[in-house]
Short mmCIF file of C-alpha atoms in Angstrom, two decimals:
data_model
loop_
_atom_site.label_atom_id
_atom_site.label_comp_id
_atom_site.label_asym_id
_atom_site.label_seq_id
_atom_site.Cartn_x
_atom_site.Cartn_y
_atom_site.Cartn_z
CA UNK O 29 -0.02 -0.07 -0.03
CA UNK O 30 1.92 3.52 -1.19
CA UNK O 31 1.50 6.51 0.41
CA UNK O 32 1.42 8.38 -1.78
CA UNK O 33 -1.82 6.82 -3.48
CA UNK O 34 -3.50 6.65 -0.06
CA UNK O 35 -7.05 8.48 -0.23
CA UNK O 36 -8.16 10.86 2.38
CA UNK O 37 -10.83 9.30 5.11
CA UNK O 38 -12.99 12.02 4.35
CA UNK O 39 -13.10 10.29 0.55
CA UNK O 40 -13.72 6.66 2.11
CA UNK O 41 -16.38 8.17 4.24
CA UNK O 42 -18.37 9.90 0.82
CA UNK O 43 -17.45 6.55 -0.83
CA UNK O 44 -19.13 4.47 1.92
CA UNK O 45 -22.42 7.26 1.86
CA UNK O 46 -22.68 6.36 -1.82
CA UNK O 47 -23.25 2.65 -1.03
CA UNK O 48 -25.49 3.42 1.35
CA UNK O 49 -27.61 6.21 -1.15
CA UNK O 50 -27.39 3.39 -3.93
CA UNK O 51 -28.62 0.44 -2.40
CA UNK O 52 -31.77 2.99 -1.06
CA UNK O 53 -31.88 2.99 -5.00
CA UNK O 54 -32.07 -0.19 -5.88
CA UNK O 55 -34.28 -1.00 -3.07
CA UNK O 56 -36.82 1.83 -4.20
CA UNK O 57 -36.43 0.18 -7.92
CA UNK O 58 -37.14 -3.35 -6.77
CA UNK O 59 -39.74 -2.06 -4.55
CA UNK O 60 -41.96 -0.44 -8.12
CA UNK O 61 -40.55 -2.88 -10.60
CA UNK O 62 -42.76 -3.55 -13.19
CA UNK O 63 -41.62 -6.92 -14.30
CA UNK O 64 -39.23 -9.52 -14.57
CA UNK O 65 -36.77 -7.61 -17.15
CA UNK O 66 -37.43 -4.42 -15.27
CA UNK O 67 -34.41 -2.00 -16.77
CA UNK O 68 -34.53 0.39 -13.69
CA UNK O 69 -34.22 -2.58 -11.72
CA UNK O 70 -30.94 -3.42 -13.51
CA UNK O 71 -29.84 -0.16 -13.65
CA UNK O 72 -29.83 0.42 -9.93
CA UNK O 73 -28.08 -2.80 -9.88
CA UNK O 74 -25.33 -2.01 -11.94
CA UNK O 75 -24.92 1.74 -10.09
CA UNK O 76 -25.00 -0.20 -6.47
CA UNK O 77 -21.92 -3.06 -7.73
CA UNK O 78 -20.28 0.45 -9.26
CA UNK O 79 -20.16 2.23 -5.70
CA UNK O 80 -19.43 -0.70 -3.44
CA UNK O 81 -16.65 -1.52 -5.70
CA UNK O 82 -15.42 1.87 -5.53
CA UNK O 83 -16.05 1.87 -1.71
CA UNK O 84 -13.86 -1.21 -1.35
CA UNK O 85 -11.18 -0.36 -3.38
CA UNK O 86 -10.94 3.47 -1.08
CA UNK O 87 -11.30 1.40 2.02
CA UNK O 88 -8.48 -1.23 1.30
CA UNK O 89 -6.47 1.78 0.02
CA UNK O 90 -6.52 3.68 2.95
CA UNK O 91 -7.32 1.28 5.93
CA UNK O 92 -5.72 -2.29 4.31
CA UNK O 93 -9.70 -3.03 5.12
CA UNK O 94 -11.77 -5.14 2.95
CA UNK O 95 -15.73 -5.70 2.76
CA UNK O 96 -17.47 -8.64 2.26
CA UNK O 97 -18.81 -7.58 -1.17
CA UNK O 98 -17.51 -9.28 -4.55
CA UNK O 99 -18.80 -8.04 -7.84
CA UNK O 100 -18.66 -11.74 -9.94
CA UNK O 101 -17.57 -11.11 -13.35
CA UNK O 102 -16.44 -7.28 -12.86
CA UNK O 103 -12.87 -8.04 -14.04
CA UNK O 104 -13.64 -11.01 -16.34
CA UNK O 105 -16.89 -9.55 -18.73
CA UNK O 106 -16.11 -7.85 -21.97
CA UNK O 107 -17.45 -3.92 -21.80
CA UNK O 108 -20.81 -4.22 -23.99
CA UNK O 109 -21.35 -2.53 -27.31
CA UNK O 110 -23.95 -4.33 -28.74
CA UNK O 111 -27.24 -1.87 -29.74
CA UNK O 112 -28.73 0.02 -26.85
CA UNK O 113 -32.58 -1.12 -28.09
CA UNK O 114 -31.79 -4.51 -29.26
CA UNK O 115 -34.55 -5.86 -32.04
CA UNK O 116 -33.65 -9.50 -31.56
CA UNK O 117 -31.36 -11.88 -28.59
CA UNK O 118 -30.00 -15.25 -28.07
CA UNK O 119 -29.78 -17.45 -25.01
CA UNK O 120 -27.16 -19.69 -24.48
CA UNK O 121 -27.17 -22.04 -21.81
CA UNK O 122 -24.90 -24.97 -21.21
CA UNK O 123 -25.49 -27.08 -18.20
CA UNK O 124 -22.64 -30.05 -17.27
CA UNK O 125 -24.15 -33.34 -15.40
CA UNK O 126 -22.19 -36.17 -14.03
CA UNK O 127 -23.81 -39.82 -14.44
CA UNK O 128 -23.46 -40.98 -10.69
CA UNK O 129 -26.21 -43.35 -11.00
CA UNK O 130 -26.60 -45.34 -14.18
CA UNK O 131 -28.62 -47.83 -12.66
CA UNK O 132 -31.48 -45.29 -11.63
CA UNK O 133 -30.85 -43.33 -15.64
CA UNK O 134 -31.75 -46.94 -17.10
CA UNK O 135 -34.95 -47.40 -15.49
CA UNK O 136 -36.09 -44.28 -15.50
CA UNK O 137 -35.77 -44.68 -19.41
CA UNK O 138 -37.44 -48.00 -19.43
CA UNK O 139 -40.16 -46.59 -17.78
CA UNK O 140 -40.48 -43.72 -20.58
CA UNK O 141 -40.75 -46.91 -22.81
CA UNK O 142 -43.07 -48.56 -21.09
CA UNK O 143 -45.42 -45.68 -21.45
CA UNK O 144 -44.91 -44.41 -25.00
CA UNK O 145 -45.01 -47.89 -27.36
CA UNK O 146 -43.71 -45.61 -30.39
CA UNK O 147 -40.40 -45.55 -28.46
CA UNK O 148 -39.67 -49.26 -28.69
CA UNK O 149 -37.96 -51.35 -26.04
CA UNK O 150 -33.66 -51.26 -26.90
CA UNK O 151 -32.96 -47.51 -26.81
CA UNK O 152 -32.67 -47.84 -22.91
CA UNK O 153 -30.33 -50.46 -22.77
CA UNK O 154 -27.64 -48.74 -22.44
CA UNK O 155 -26.10 -45.00 -20.95
CA UNK O 156 -26.40 -43.29 -24.05
CA UNK O 157 -29.74 -44.52 -25.18
CA UNK O 158 -30.87 -43.72 -21.76
CA UNK O 159 -29.91 -40.19 -22.03
CA UNK O 160 -31.79 -39.90 -25.88
CA UNK O 161 -34.84 -41.46 -24.61
CA UNK O 162 -35.00 -38.93 -21.29
CA UNK O 163 -33.64 -35.47 -22.52
CA UNK O 164 -35.96 -36.54 -25.84
CA UNK O 165 -39.20 -36.69 -23.69
CA UNK O 166 -38.11 -33.89 -20.71
CA UNK O 167 -37.52 -30.20 -21.09
CA UNK O 168 -34.30 -29.21 -20.46
CA UNK O 169 -35.61 -27.46 -17.14
CA UNK O 170 -37.32 -29.95 -16.41
CA UNK O 171 -34.03 -32.25 -16.60
CA UNK O 172 -32.57 -29.62 -14.06
CA UNK O 173 -34.86 -29.61 -11.60
CA UNK O 174 -35.41 -33.39 -11.34
CA UNK O 175 -31.64 -34.71 -12.30
CA UNK O 176 -31.16 -36.30 -8.70
CA UNK O 177 -34.31 -38.61 -10.06
CA UNK O 178 -32.45 -39.32 -13.55
CA UNK O 179 -29.18 -40.61 -11.46
CA UNK O 180 -27.54 -37.41 -12.53
CA UNK O 181 -25.45 -35.37 -10.66
CA UNK O 182 -24.87 -31.05 -11.77
CA UNK O 183 -21.72 -29.35 -12.49
CA UNK O 184 -21.10 -26.17 -13.78
CA UNK O 185 -23.53 -24.20 -15.97
CA UNK O 186 -23.84 -21.05 -17.35
CA UNK O 187 -26.60 -18.72 -19.36
CA UNK O 188 -25.73 -16.16 -21.51
CA UNK O 189 -28.03 -13.51 -23.10
CA UNK O 190 -26.73 -11.62 -26.08
CA UNK O 191 -28.20 -9.02 -28.53
CA UNK O 192 -28.73 -8.76 -31.86
CA UNK O 193 -29.18 -6.22 -34.72
CA UNK O 194 -32.03 -8.29 -36.36
CA UNK O 195 -33.48 -11.63 -35.89
CA UNK O 196 -31.18 -14.84 -37.59
CA UNK O 197 -32.64 -16.56 -40.39
CA UNK O 198 -34.65 -20.12 -39.82
CA UNK O 199 -32.00 -22.52 -39.82
CA UNK O 200 -28.77 -20.20 -39.83
CA UNK O 201 -26.80 -20.66 -36.83
CA UNK O 202 -28.05 -24.77 -36.37
CA UNK O 203 -25.28 -26.24 -37.70
CA UNK O 204 -22.65 -24.11 -35.54
CA UNK O 205 -25.03 -22.89 -32.84
CA UNK O 206 -22.01 -21.80 -30.14
CA UNK O 207 -19.17 -20.66 -32.21
CA UNK O 208 -19.72 -16.87 -33.21
CA UNK O 209 -20.25 -15.87 -29.52
CA UNK O 210 -19.31 -11.93 -29.58
CA UNK O 211 -18.70 -11.30 -25.88
CA UNK O 212 -19.03 -7.57 -26.65
CA UNK O 213 -23.02 -8.69 -27.01
CA UNK O 214 -23.52 -10.73 -23.74
CA UNK O 215 -26.43 -8.05 -22.07
CA UNK O 216 -25.51 -10.08 -18.73
CA UNK O 217 -24.77 -14.00 -17.42
CA UNK O 218 -25.43 -16.18 -14.78
CA UNK O 219 -23.27 -18.64 -13.47
CA UNK O 220 -23.24 -21.24 -11.33
CA UNK O 221 -20.67 -23.35 -9.78
CA UNK O 222 -19.41 -25.33 -6.89
CA UNK O 223 -15.93 -23.46 -7.10
CA UNK O 224 -17.37 -20.39 -5.74
CA UNK O 225 -18.26 -22.18 -2.52
CA UNK O 226 -15.18 -23.82 -2.21
CA UNK O 227 -13.77 -20.13 -2.69
CA UNK O 228 -15.40 -19.26 0.58
CA UNK O 229 -14.88 -22.00 2.54
CA UNK O 230 -10.97 -21.59 1.92
CA UNK O 231 -11.54 -17.99 2.50
CA UNK O 232 -12.85 -19.31 6.21
CA UNK O 233 -10.31 -21.27 7.09
CA UNK O 234 -12.34 -24.74 6.23
CA UNK O 235 -10.45 -28.03 5.54
CA UNK O 236 -13.17 -29.00 2.35
CA UNK O 237 -11.48 -32.78 2.81
CA UNK O 238 -12.67 -33.26 6.55
CA UNK O 239 -15.98 -31.06 6.00
CA UNK O 240 -19.12 -33.27 4.64
CA UNK O 241 -20.48 -29.54 2.47
CA UNK O 242 -23.34 -29.40 0.17
CA UNK O 243 -22.53 -26.98 -2.57
CA UNK O 244 -24.54 -24.05 -2.58
CA UNK O 245 -25.81 -22.63 -6.36
CA UNK O 246 -24.51 -19.02 -6.33
CA UNK O 247 -25.46 -16.56 -9.42
CA UNK O 248 -23.26 -14.68 -10.76
CA UNK O 249 -24.46 -11.24 -12.91
#
């Protein structure tokens, strides 16, 4: 920490007051929200995040102290340069699973086959075939909510919302749906990973090898 660049105590205090103001504005925006994607809430969120980041930096520079605030992705996310009023958007989702109970997976697929005579009786005989049966029968969101029933264990997941000037033509990107993602057109993203919990536990001095910990899902915005 360099004395030459230390902020004054007054600057730290002003940054703290800015956080309080931004917090009040965010709560007010949430209370008045007009829908799930209210732009006023999104703007207030960004203002609060920016104010908290400034306060955190000044507090550390002045007092060598930190806050419990974290702005996920602030250093890793490219600045948005897409259209201010997008005419179209794409939602890209990736969810990883591990097959931890193959017999449960096979049994579920066999139940689906037994209830649908058009499926035949051979696909569910292998893990590969069973996955095809289940993901053909159930929507991805239902698989995510019921993954344990299907013998699966959740891994990392991410959802990206990207903006576009115009809708794409039917079939335009089906051959390579994930190749041309412009990071600077990502409006927002939400990440879930056990690594976030591992980082928190290690910071608190918890020995992960000795503790039976269940990972929590943390949305990163």
